[in-house]
Structure formats: C-alpha cells, structure tokens
Amino acid sequence: MSNARATHLTRRGILAAGGALGLGAVLAACGDDDASKNGGSDAAKAAESGPWTFKDDRGTTVKLDKAPANIVAFTGVAAALFDYGIEVKGVFGPTTTKDGKADVQAGDMDVSKLTVLGNEWGQFNIEKYAGLAPDVLISTMFDAAGTLWYVPEESKDKILKLAPSVGLSVFDVQMPQPLQRMLALAESLGADVKSAKIVEAKKKFETAAERLRKAAKARPEIKVLAGSASQDIFYVSGSNLSIDLEYFKALGVNIVEPSAKALKASGGWFENLSWENVDKYPADVIIMDDRTSTIQPADITEATWKKLPAVKAGQVIARTPEPILSYDKCTPILDKLAEAIENAKKVA
C-alpha cells in the first residue's frame, strides 16, 4: 500500500489492516473434540440454570433470561472460547486463507463448519447474521472508546440492534488481564474452569512467563524488535498499548522503542519506515507479525532486510500481535521468545 493510500485510512482502519502494535502492516485492506463436547454440555447446563449476566470492559452489563446459545464472535474470540469448550454459531474477521485453510487467528476451530459473516476488514453480512438469531455478539476492543473490533463502523448501528454485545479490552493492558477476562467469560457461558485441562494450561502459562522473565534477566543486552512488513513499509512497534509487548517489557525483555515523535503520529502504536531505512534500529532478535494480512519473513525480498544482522544470524521468529486469548495458545508465545533470547547471539 502506498503512503498516499495509507494516509486516507482512519486510525481504526490502520489497526485493522495490521497497523496496531505494529499490530502490523497497513495492507489492503481451541481444544480437542472431547473438550468441545464437554464444553457444549456445560453450556447447555448453564442455559438451563436461569438468567445470565456479564459485565464487559466497557462497563456494560448484558442481561439475558438464560446463557446465550447462539453466540457470534470475532474469530480470535471464538477460537479462545473453543479452547474452553464453548462453540459459536458464527464468526467475523480473518477466518480462512485464500486456499480455504484456517487463518492463524482461527486456532483449532474447524473453519469448514463455521458460518463466516465476513473474512476481511469491512465485511459483515447483516442478513446472514440476523438469520443466526444471535443471542450475543462478542469482540475485542483496541481503543479506549470501546470500539468493537471488526464490526464495521458504517453498519454498526444496524448490527448492534439485533443482539446485545460484549467487548473485551486488549488495549493498553498486559496479556494476563485479557486472559483472565476471557476465562471469566467462558465460565459464565458454561466452561468448567476448574477442570484439570484448564488448570494445567494456566500453570504452563505461568511457568512460561517465569522462563521468559529469567531469560530476559540473564540476557539484558539482547535487543528485541517487533516488526511487521508490507509492500512499501516496515513497521516497528513500540512496547506500549499492545498486550503482548507490554507484558514482555514488564517481564524484563529489552524491547526496541521507536522514536516518541513517530509513535505520536500513529497514536502510540508504531513507526513506519521505508525499506531503505529498515536498519534504523539495531536489534539482536526480530519478532515478526504472523497475521496473514502481512508479508512473512520468508517472502521478504528487500536486500536491506536480508542484510540485517538478526536476519543473517537466523534470529527472526514469529510474533502474534492478536493472540488467541486462551492460556493454551499464549503459552507458546512466551516460550518461543524465551528460547530466542536464551540462544541469541549478540549481533546488534
């Protein structure tokens, strides 16, 4: 995308295209079968138990006569609920790739069985949504205003009239907080959060967090840069606002910070660099946006990229700017970064 085109995107559009956090590049724009069955059973019991209420991160309390059975959610939210045994009727957001396979944000869900209301930014089939007779719509929020992620601004009024909505904040908080909120939501929907599987998953997350803390403490000299690639621009994310980077920093990871002036221009998320200036910030490890809306490291052909010390040293790993908010899915994120720091050569 050209710089000219990028300037015409709203801030929300920039985030959606992949700009938030370095949520990535401004481009054209989960559990086993037994767990799923058990979760469905638990959800059915919850539905029979009487009224359902949940206070979301906007301060809005949703009240229903019974636990919602027809849930429609942003894909990443649906994937997290799936890990807790709660299945949804429909999804919106990146769900399938061009070849029909599951998008990285779909987690372990069988995408062939999902009703997809929109697979890209700005897409949301309202008629299909109404046909699902939704009890509740659930999404994340990337701003303080409570904007529901991937619910199109131009049609949100029509959409939100059809069912109450729940918003979970992933803005300017550290990863554990939205993880806890997602778990609370899943519990309200019928998930057995005291099951051995979920208790063990949370324990593994805490172990991974401690591993990353120790790795960062042992190797404070290792600089970690969070990047995202588009055709014309390389985005460098700051450590504020993003749930993963804020948490990494709190654990002691030495995150490369873009200039304050550049961050201000993007609302605090990232600095955009031309490929000629991709070497502006020295780094020992580069963590790259893994979403399908961005160019992946193996497909970057720019000579300036290939000359970066971290790239030449093979010290580039994936970053998940929009993690699936289950302990099972977030644990590998911490472990992979810890391993990269533990094994990194000082090249910057």
PDB file of C-alpha atoms in Angstrom, residues 71-313:
ATOM      1  CA  ILE A  71     -23.080 -16.764  20.005  1.00  0.00           C
ATOM      2  CA  VAL A  72     -21.473 -14.735  17.230  1.00  0.00           C
ATOM      3  CA  ALA A  73     -17.911 -13.586  17.818  1.00  0.00           C
ATOM      4  CA  PHE A  74     -14.789 -12.134  16.294  1.00  0.00           C
ATOM      5  CA  THR A  75     -12.737 -15.062  15.029  1.00  0.00           C
ATOM      6  CA  GLY A  76      -9.994 -14.774  17.639  1.00  0.00           C
ATOM      7  CA  VAL A  77     -12.548 -14.607  20.441  1.00  0.00           C
ATOM      8  CA  ALA A  78     -14.348 -17.644  19.030  1.00  0.00           C
ATOM      9  CA  ALA A  79     -11.042 -19.539  18.902  1.00  0.00           C
ATOM     10  CA  ALA A  80     -10.337 -18.753  22.559  1.00  0.00           C
ATOM     11  CA  LEU A  81     -13.822 -19.828  23.636  1.00  0.00           C
ATOM     12  CA  PHE A  82     -13.369 -23.022  21.611  1.00  0.00           C
ATOM     13  CA  ASP A  83     -10.309 -23.841  23.700  1.00  0.00           C
ATOM     14  CA  TYR A  84     -12.575 -23.655  26.734  1.00  0.00           C
ATOM     15  CA  GLY A  85     -15.213 -25.899  25.183  1.00  0.00           C
ATOM     16  CA  ILE A  86     -17.606 -23.153  24.068  1.00  0.00           C
ATOM     17  CA  GLU A  87     -18.581 -23.148  20.394  1.00  0.00           C
ATOM     18  CA  VAL A  88     -20.134 -20.264  18.461  1.00  0.00           C
ATOM     19  CA  LYS A  89     -22.704 -20.100  15.671  1.00  0.00           C
ATOM     20  CA  GLY A  90     -20.957 -17.508  13.538  1.00  0.00           C
ATOM     21  CA  VAL A  91     -17.711 -15.577  13.246  1.00  0.00           C
ATOM     22  CA  PHE A  92     -16.406 -12.397  11.645  1.00  0.00           C
ATOM     23  CA  GLY A  93     -12.807 -11.463  10.987  1.00  0.00           C
ATOM     24  CA  PRO A  94      -9.872 -13.393   9.449  1.00  0.00           C
ATOM     25  CA  THR A  95     -11.094 -16.995   9.419  1.00  0.00           C
ATOM     26  CA  THR A  96      -9.902 -18.642   6.215  1.00  0.00           C
ATOM     27  CA  THR A  97      -6.943 -18.064   3.931  1.00  0.00           C
ATOM     28  CA  LYS A  98      -7.212 -17.789   0.158  1.00  0.00           C
ATOM     29  CA  ASP A  99      -6.766 -21.544  -0.183  1.00  0.00           C
ATOM     30  CA  GLY A 100      -9.609 -22.199   2.245  1.00  0.00           C
ATOM     31  CA  LYS A 101      -7.434 -23.264   5.157  1.00  0.00           C
ATOM     32  CA  ALA A 102      -7.794 -21.936   8.682  1.00  0.00           C
ATOM     33  CA  ASP A 103      -6.350 -18.491   9.292  1.00  0.00           C
ATOM     34  CA  VAL A 104      -3.833 -18.249  12.125  1.00  0.00           C
ATOM     35  CA  GLN A 105      -6.481 -16.410  14.154  1.00  0.00           C
ATOM     36  CA  ALA A 106      -8.940 -19.308  13.848  1.00  0.00           C
ATOM     37  CA  GLY A 107      -6.911 -21.518  16.162  1.00  0.00           C
ATOM     38  CA  ASP A 108      -8.165 -25.092  16.419  1.00  0.00           C
ATOM     39  CA  MET A 109     -11.665 -24.436  15.105  1.00  0.00           C
ATOM     40  CA  ASP A 110     -12.921 -26.431  12.122  1.00  0.00           C
ATOM     41  CA  VAL A 111     -13.468 -23.480   9.798  1.00  0.00           C
ATOM     42  CA  SER A 112     -15.473 -25.616   7.359  1.00  0.00           C
ATOM     43  CA  LYS A 113     -18.235 -25.812   9.958  1.00  0.00           C
ATOM     44  CA  LEU A 114     -18.347 -22.097  10.758  1.00  0.00           C
ATOM     45  CA  THR A 115     -20.781 -19.525   9.403  1.00  0.00           C
ATOM     46  CA  VAL A 116     -18.441 -16.738   8.333  1.00  0.00           C
ATOM     47  CA  LEU A 117     -20.130 -13.336   8.208  1.00  0.00           C
ATOM     48  CA  GLY A 118     -17.051 -11.560   6.861  1.00  0.00           C
ATOM     49  CA  ASN A 119     -13.497 -12.707   6.355  1.00  0.00           C
ATOM     50  CA  GLU A 120     -11.906  -9.305   5.758  1.00  0.00           C
ATOM     51  CA  TRP A 121     -11.964  -5.821   7.204  1.00  0.00           C
ATOM     52  CA  GLY A 122     -15.236  -4.065   6.390  1.00  0.00           C
ATOM     53  CA  GLN A 123     -17.111  -7.275   5.597  1.00  0.00           C
ATOM     54  CA  PHE A 124     -20.123  -8.219   7.723  1.00  0.00           C
ATOM     55  CA  ASN A 125     -23.200  -9.912   6.234  1.00  0.00           C
ATOM     56  CA  ILE A 126     -26.039  -8.464   8.287  1.00  0.00           C
ATOM     57  CA  GLU A 127     -28.748 -10.655   6.713  1.00  0.00           C
ATOM     58  CA  LYS A 128     -26.767 -13.800   7.461  1.00  0.00           C
ATOM     59  CA  TYR A 129     -26.140 -12.507  10.961  1.00  0.00           C
ATOM     60  CA  ALA A 130     -29.847 -11.923  11.560  1.00  0.00           C
ATOM     61  CA  GLY A 131     -30.560 -15.412  10.224  1.00  0.00           C
ATOM     62  CA  LEU A 132     -28.472 -16.897  13.026  1.00  0.00           C
ATOM     63  CA  ALA A 133     -30.881 -15.384  15.574  1.00  0.00           C
ATOM     64  CA  PRO A 134     -27.919 -14.215  17.676  1.00  0.00           C
ATOM     65  CA  ASP A 135     -28.215 -14.004  21.441  1.00  0.00           C
ATOM     66  CA  VAL A 136     -24.975 -12.043  21.817  1.00  0.00           C
ATOM     67  CA  LEU A 137     -22.099 -10.626  19.754  1.00  0.00           C
ATOM     68  CA  ILE A 138     -18.613 -10.701  21.277  1.00  0.00           C
ATOM     69  CA  SER A 139     -15.459  -8.942  20.124  1.00  0.00           C
ATOM     70  CA  THR A 140     -12.252  -7.398  21.379  1.00  0.00           C
ATOM     71  CA  MET A 141     -11.523  -3.674  21.617  1.00  0.00           C
ATOM     72  CA  PHE A 142      -8.307  -1.883  20.594  1.00  0.00           C
ATOM     73  CA  ASP A 143      -9.138   1.578  21.871  1.00  0.00           C
ATOM     74  CA  ALA A 144     -10.366   3.335  24.989  1.00  0.00           C
ATOM     75  CA  ALA A 145     -13.609   4.288  23.256  1.00  0.00           C
ATOM     76  CA  GLY A 146     -14.899   0.724  23.290  1.00  0.00           C
ATOM     77  CA  THR A 147     -14.959   0.205  19.522  1.00  0.00           C
ATOM     78  CA  LEU A 148     -15.808  -3.409  18.754  1.00  0.00           C
ATOM     79  CA  TRP A 149     -13.087  -4.949  16.578  1.00  0.00           C
ATOM     80  CA  TYR A 150     -14.105  -5.823  13.033  1.00  0.00           C
ATOM     81  CA  VAL A 151     -17.670  -4.542  13.454  1.00  0.00           C
ATOM     82  CA  PRO A 152     -17.883  -2.105  10.503  1.00  0.00           C
ATOM     83  CA  GLU A 153     -18.324   1.479  11.605  1.00  0.00           C
ATOM     84  CA  GLU A 154     -20.766   2.245   8.799  1.00  0.00           C
ATOM     85  CA  SER A 155     -23.152  -0.582   9.697  1.00  0.00           C
ATOM     86  CA  LYS A 156     -22.568  -0.992  13.428  1.00  0.00           C
ATOM     87  CA  ASP A 157     -25.913   0.559  14.393  1.00  0.00           C
ATOM     88  CA  LYS A 158     -27.861  -1.994  12.359  1.00  0.00           C
ATOM     89  CA  ILE A 159     -25.701  -4.849  13.613  1.00  0.00           C
ATOM     90  CA  LEU A 160     -25.858  -3.920  17.284  1.00  0.00           C
ATOM     91  CA  LYS A 161     -29.645  -3.559  17.219  1.00  0.00           C
ATOM     92  CA  LEU A 162     -30.010  -7.274  16.527  1.00  0.00           C
ATOM     93  CA  ALA A 163     -28.402  -8.548  19.740  1.00  0.00           C
ATOM     94  CA  PRO A 164     -26.553  -7.245  22.816  1.00  0.00           C
ATOM     95  CA  SER A 165     -22.785  -7.055  22.563  1.00  0.00           C
ATOM     96  CA  VAL A 166     -19.843  -7.837  24.812  1.00  0.00           C
ATOM     97  CA  GLY A 167     -16.463  -6.132  24.433  1.00  0.00           C
ATOM     98  CA  LEU A 168     -13.190  -7.364  25.933  1.00  0.00           C
ATOM     99  CA  SER A 169     -10.345  -4.850  26.060  1.00  0.00           C
ATOM    100  CA  VAL A 170      -6.973  -5.655  24.511  1.00  0.00           C
ATOM    101  CA  PHE A 171      -5.854  -2.033  24.687  1.00  0.00           C
ATOM    102  CA  ASP A 172      -3.041  -0.797  26.938  1.00  0.00           C
ATOM    103  CA  VAL A 173      -3.170  -3.804  29.260  1.00  0.00           C
ATOM    104  CA  GLN A 174      -0.792  -6.697  29.778  1.00  0.00           C
ATOM    105  CA  MET A 175      -1.599 -10.159  28.451  1.00  0.00           C
ATOM    106  CA  PRO A 176      -2.669 -11.760  31.755  1.00  0.00           C
ATOM    107  CA  GLN A 177      -5.573  -9.343  32.171  1.00  0.00           C
ATOM    108  CA  PRO A 178      -7.474 -10.165  28.953  1.00  0.00           C
ATOM    109  CA  LEU A 179      -6.637 -13.830  29.518  1.00  0.00           C
ATOM    110  CA  GLN A 180      -8.387 -13.667  32.882  1.00  0.00           C
ATOM    111  CA  ARG A 181     -11.324 -11.793  31.367  1.00  0.00           C
ATOM    112  CA  MET A 182     -11.735 -14.357  28.592  1.00  0.00           C
ATOM    113  CA  LEU A 183     -11.657 -17.149  31.151  1.00  0.00           C
ATOM    114  CA  ALA A 184     -14.343 -15.380  33.185  1.00  0.00           C
ATOM    115  CA  LEU A 185     -16.483 -15.000  30.070  1.00  0.00           C
ATOM    116  CA  ALA A 186     -16.034 -18.664  29.195  1.00  0.00           C
ATOM    117  CA  GLU A 187     -17.006 -19.653  32.730  1.00  0.00           C
ATOM    118  CA  SER A 188     -20.170 -17.587  32.518  1.00  0.00           C
ATOM    119  CA  LEU A 189     -21.023 -19.419  29.290  1.00  0.00           C
ATOM    120  CA  GLY A 190     -20.658 -22.822  30.924  1.00  0.00           C
ATOM    121  CA  ALA A 191     -16.960 -23.711  30.768  1.00  0.00           C
ATOM    122  CA  ASP A 192     -15.590 -25.788  33.633  1.00  0.00           C
ATOM    123  CA  VAL A 193     -12.655 -23.543  34.501  1.00  0.00           C
ATOM    124  CA  LYS A 194     -11.627 -25.853  37.349  1.00  0.00           C
ATOM    125  CA  SER A 195     -11.127 -28.783  35.006  1.00  0.00           C
ATOM    126  CA  ALA A 196      -7.713 -30.419  35.064  1.00  0.00           C
ATOM    127  CA  LYS A 197      -7.083 -29.348  31.471  1.00  0.00           C
ATOM    128  CA  ILE A 198      -7.680 -25.644  32.095  1.00  0.00           C
ATOM    129  CA  VAL A 199      -5.879 -25.601  35.444  1.00  0.00           C
ATOM    130  CA  GLU A 200      -2.854 -27.246  33.826  1.00  0.00           C
ATOM    131  CA  ALA A 201      -2.950 -24.816  30.886  1.00  0.00           C
ATOM    132  CA  LYS A 202      -2.850 -21.840  33.245  1.00  0.00           C
ATOM    133  CA  LYS A 203       0.011 -23.402  35.195  1.00  0.00           C
ATOM    134  CA  LYS A 204       2.014 -23.903  31.992  1.00  0.00           C
ATOM    135  CA  PHE A 205       1.435 -20.247  31.064  1.00  0.00           C
ATOM    136  CA  GLU A 206       2.761 -19.107  34.424  1.00  0.00           C
ATOM    137  CA  THR A 207       5.804 -21.374  34.026  1.00  0.00           C
ATOM    138  CA  ALA A 208       6.464 -19.933  30.564  1.00  0.00           C
ATOM    139  CA  ALA A 209       6.182 -16.395  31.935  1.00  0.00           C
ATOM    140  CA  GLU A 210       8.768 -17.178  34.595  1.00  0.00           C
ATOM    141  CA  ARG A 211      11.043 -18.689  31.963  1.00  0.00           C
ATOM    142  CA  LEU A 212      10.835 -15.505  29.887  1.00  0.00           C
ATOM    143  CA  ARG A 213      11.491 -13.383  32.974  1.00  0.00           C
ATOM    144  CA  LYS A 214      14.630 -15.382  33.748  1.00  0.00           C
ATOM    145  CA  ALA A 215      15.816 -15.282  30.128  1.00  0.00           C
ATOM    146  CA  ALA A 216      15.393 -11.507  29.963  1.00  0.00           C
ATOM    147  CA  LYS A 217      17.209 -11.057  33.275  1.00  0.00           C
ATOM    148  CA  ALA A 218      20.084 -13.271  32.175  1.00  0.00           C
ATOM    149  CA  ARG A 219      20.406 -11.598  28.761  1.00  0.00           C
ATOM    150  CA  PRO A 220      19.531  -7.894  29.241  1.00  0.00           C
ATOM    151  CA  GLU A 221      21.821  -6.963  26.362  1.00  0.00           C
ATOM    152  CA  ILE A 222      19.624  -8.748  23.800  1.00  0.00           C
ATOM    153  CA  LYS A 223      17.529  -6.184  21.956  1.00  0.00           C
ATOM    154  CA  VAL A 224      14.187  -7.400  20.608  1.00  0.00           C
ATOM    155  CA  LEU A 225      12.492  -5.516  17.773  1.00  0.00           C
ATOM    156  CA  ALA A 226       8.821  -6.063  16.916  1.00  0.00           C
ATOM    157  CA  GLY A 227       8.292  -5.648  13.182  1.00  0.00           C
ATOM    158  CA  SER A 228       5.629  -6.015  10.531  1.00  0.00           C
ATOM    159  CA  ALA A 229       6.039  -5.970   6.779  1.00  0.00           C
ATOM    160  CA  SER A 230       4.007  -4.570   3.917  1.00  0.00           C
ATOM    161  CA  GLN A 231       4.981  -3.951   0.317  1.00  0.00           C
ATOM    162  CA  ASP A 232       6.129  -0.381   0.884  1.00  0.00           C
ATOM    163  CA  ILE A 233       6.582  -0.039   4.626  1.00  0.00           C
ATOM    164  CA  PHE A 234       8.262  -1.777   7.543  1.00  0.00           C
ATOM    165  CA  TYR A 235       6.529  -1.099  10.859  1.00  0.00           C
ATOM    166  CA  VAL A 236       8.380  -1.048  14.166  1.00  0.00           C
ATOM    167  CA  SER A 237       6.076  -1.357  17.171  1.00  0.00           C
ATOM    168  CA  GLY A 238       6.501   0.394  20.485  1.00  0.00           C
ATOM    169  CA  SER A 239       6.044  -1.546  23.703  1.00  0.00           C
ATOM    170  CA  ASN A 240       3.053   0.459  24.909  1.00  0.00           C
ATOM    171  CA  LEU A 241      -0.601  -0.338  24.137  1.00  0.00           C
ATOM    172  CA  SER A 242      -0.049  -3.893  22.852  1.00  0.00           C
ATOM    173  CA  ILE A 243      -0.971  -6.689  25.269  1.00  0.00           C
ATOM    174  CA  ASP A 244       1.988  -8.853  24.305  1.00  0.00           C
ATOM    175  CA  LEU A 245       4.719  -6.209  24.141  1.00  0.00           C
ATOM    176  CA  GLU A 246       3.590  -4.523  27.355  1.00  0.00           C
ATOM    177  CA  TYR A 247       3.819  -7.898  29.078  1.00  0.00           C
ATOM    178  CA  PHE A 248       7.197  -8.742  27.550  1.00  0.00           C
ATOM    179  CA  LYS A 249       8.537  -5.408  28.775  1.00  0.00           C
ATOM    180  CA  ALA A 250       7.098  -5.995  32.262  1.00  0.00           C
ATOM    181  CA  LEU A 251       8.919  -9.317  32.309  1.00  0.00           C
ATOM    182  CA  GLY A 252      12.162  -7.502  31.565  1.00  0.00           C
ATOM    183  CA  VAL A 253      12.552  -8.000  27.806  1.00  0.00           C
ATOM    184  CA  ASN A 254      14.677  -5.264  26.191  1.00  0.00           C
ATOM    185  CA  ILE A 255      12.193  -4.031  23.560  1.00  0.00           C
ATOM    186  CA  VAL A 256      13.473  -1.674  20.855  1.00  0.00           C
ATOM    187  CA  GLU A 257      11.439   1.541  21.112  1.00  0.00           C
ATOM    188  CA  PRO A 258      10.656   3.742  18.085  1.00  0.00           C
ATOM    189  CA  SER A 259      11.042   7.495  18.453  1.00  0.00           C
ATOM    190  CA  ALA A 260       8.416   9.254  20.558  1.00  0.00           C
ATOM    191  CA  LYS A 261       7.608  11.589  17.668  1.00  0.00           C
ATOM    192  CA  ALA A 262       6.962   8.702  15.297  1.00  0.00           C
ATOM    193  CA  LEU A 263       4.814   6.893  17.832  1.00  0.00           C
ATOM    194  CA  LYS A 264       2.734  10.007  18.391  1.00  0.00           C
ATOM    195  CA  ALA A 265       1.963  10.160  14.682  1.00  0.00           C
ATOM    196  CA  SER A 266       0.481   6.644  14.811  1.00  0.00           C
ATOM    197  CA  GLY A 267      -1.473   7.129  18.011  1.00  0.00           C
ATOM    198  CA  GLY A 268       1.247   5.417  20.023  1.00  0.00           C
ATOM    199  CA  TRP A 269       1.420   2.109  18.178  1.00  0.00           C
ATOM    200  CA  PHE A 270       4.324   2.068  15.728  1.00  0.00           C
ATOM    201  CA  GLU A 271       6.799   3.864  13.473  1.00  0.00           C
ATOM    202  CA  ASN A 272       6.669   3.265   9.751  1.00  0.00           C
ATOM    203  CA  LEU A 273       9.974   3.026   7.905  1.00  0.00           C
ATOM    204  CA  SER A 274      10.814   2.785   4.249  1.00  0.00           C
ATOM    205  CA  TRP A 275      12.662  -0.394   3.335  1.00  0.00           C
ATOM    206  CA  GLU A 276      15.744   1.746   2.727  1.00  0.00           C
ATOM    207  CA  ASN A 277      15.702   2.687   6.410  1.00  0.00           C
ATOM    208  CA  VAL A 278      14.829  -0.724   7.844  1.00  0.00           C
ATOM    209  CA  ASP A 279      18.174  -0.779   9.650  1.00  0.00           C
ATOM    210  CA  LYS A 280      17.364   2.352  11.695  1.00  0.00           C
ATOM    211  CA  TYR A 281      17.105   0.429  14.964  1.00  0.00           C
ATOM    212  CA  PRO A 282      19.759  -2.188  15.824  1.00  0.00           C
ATOM    213  CA  ALA A 283      18.287  -5.470  17.037  1.00  0.00           C
ATOM    214  CA  ASP A 284      19.522  -8.905  18.029  1.00  0.00           C
ATOM    215  CA  VAL A 285      16.163 -10.650  17.691  1.00  0.00           C
ATOM    216  CA  ILE A 286      13.287  -9.628  15.436  1.00  0.00           C
ATOM    217  CA  ILE A 287       9.751 -10.808  16.156  1.00  0.00           C
ATOM    218  CA  MET A 288       7.571 -10.520  13.052  1.00  0.00           C
ATOM    219  CA  ASP A 289       3.800 -10.137  12.767  1.00  0.00           C
ATOM    220  CA  ASP A 290       2.415 -13.568  11.876  1.00  0.00           C
ATOM    221  CA  ARG A 291      -1.014 -12.478  10.600  1.00  0.00           C
ATOM    222  CA  THR A 292      -1.966 -13.343   7.045  1.00  0.00           C
ATOM    223  CA  SER A 293      -2.513  -9.658   6.232  1.00  0.00           C
ATOM    224  CA  THR A 294       1.246  -9.111   6.456  1.00  0.00           C
ATOM    225  CA  ILE A 295       4.235 -10.250   4.410  1.00  0.00           C
ATOM    226  CA  GLN A 296       6.020 -13.084   6.186  1.00  0.00           C
ATOM    227  CA  PRO A 297       9.828 -13.092   6.622  1.00  0.00           C
ATOM    228  CA  ALA A 298      10.418 -15.881   4.100  1.00  0.00           C
ATOM    229  CA  ASP A 299       8.689 -13.778   1.441  1.00  0.00           C
ATOM    230  CA  ILE A 300      10.550 -10.511   2.045  1.00  0.00           C
ATOM    231  CA  THR A 301      12.809  -9.848  -0.936  1.00  0.00           C
ATOM    232  CA  GLU A 302      14.222  -6.460   0.075  1.00  0.00           C
ATOM    233  CA  ALA A 303      18.033  -6.508   0.116  1.00  0.00           C
ATOM    234  CA  THR A 304      18.123  -4.168   3.120  1.00  0.00           C
ATOM    235  CA  TRP A 305      16.142  -6.706   5.123  1.00  0.00           C
ATOM    236  CA  LYS A 306      18.435  -9.574   4.197  1.00  0.00           C
ATOM    237  CA  LYS A 307      21.448  -7.563   5.352  1.00  0.00           C
ATOM    238  CA  LEU A 308      20.107  -7.019   8.881  1.00  0.00           C
ATOM    239  CA  PRO A 309      22.375  -8.744  11.440  1.00  0.00           C
ATOM    240  CA  ALA A 310      19.449 -10.516  13.124  1.00  0.00           C
ATOM    241  CA  VAL A 311      18.219 -11.813   9.778  1.00  0.00           C
ATOM    242  CA  LYS A 312      21.681 -13.015   8.748  1.00  0.00           C
ATOM    243  CA  ALA A 313      22.039 -14.737  12.118  1.00  0.00           C
TER     244      ALA A 313
END
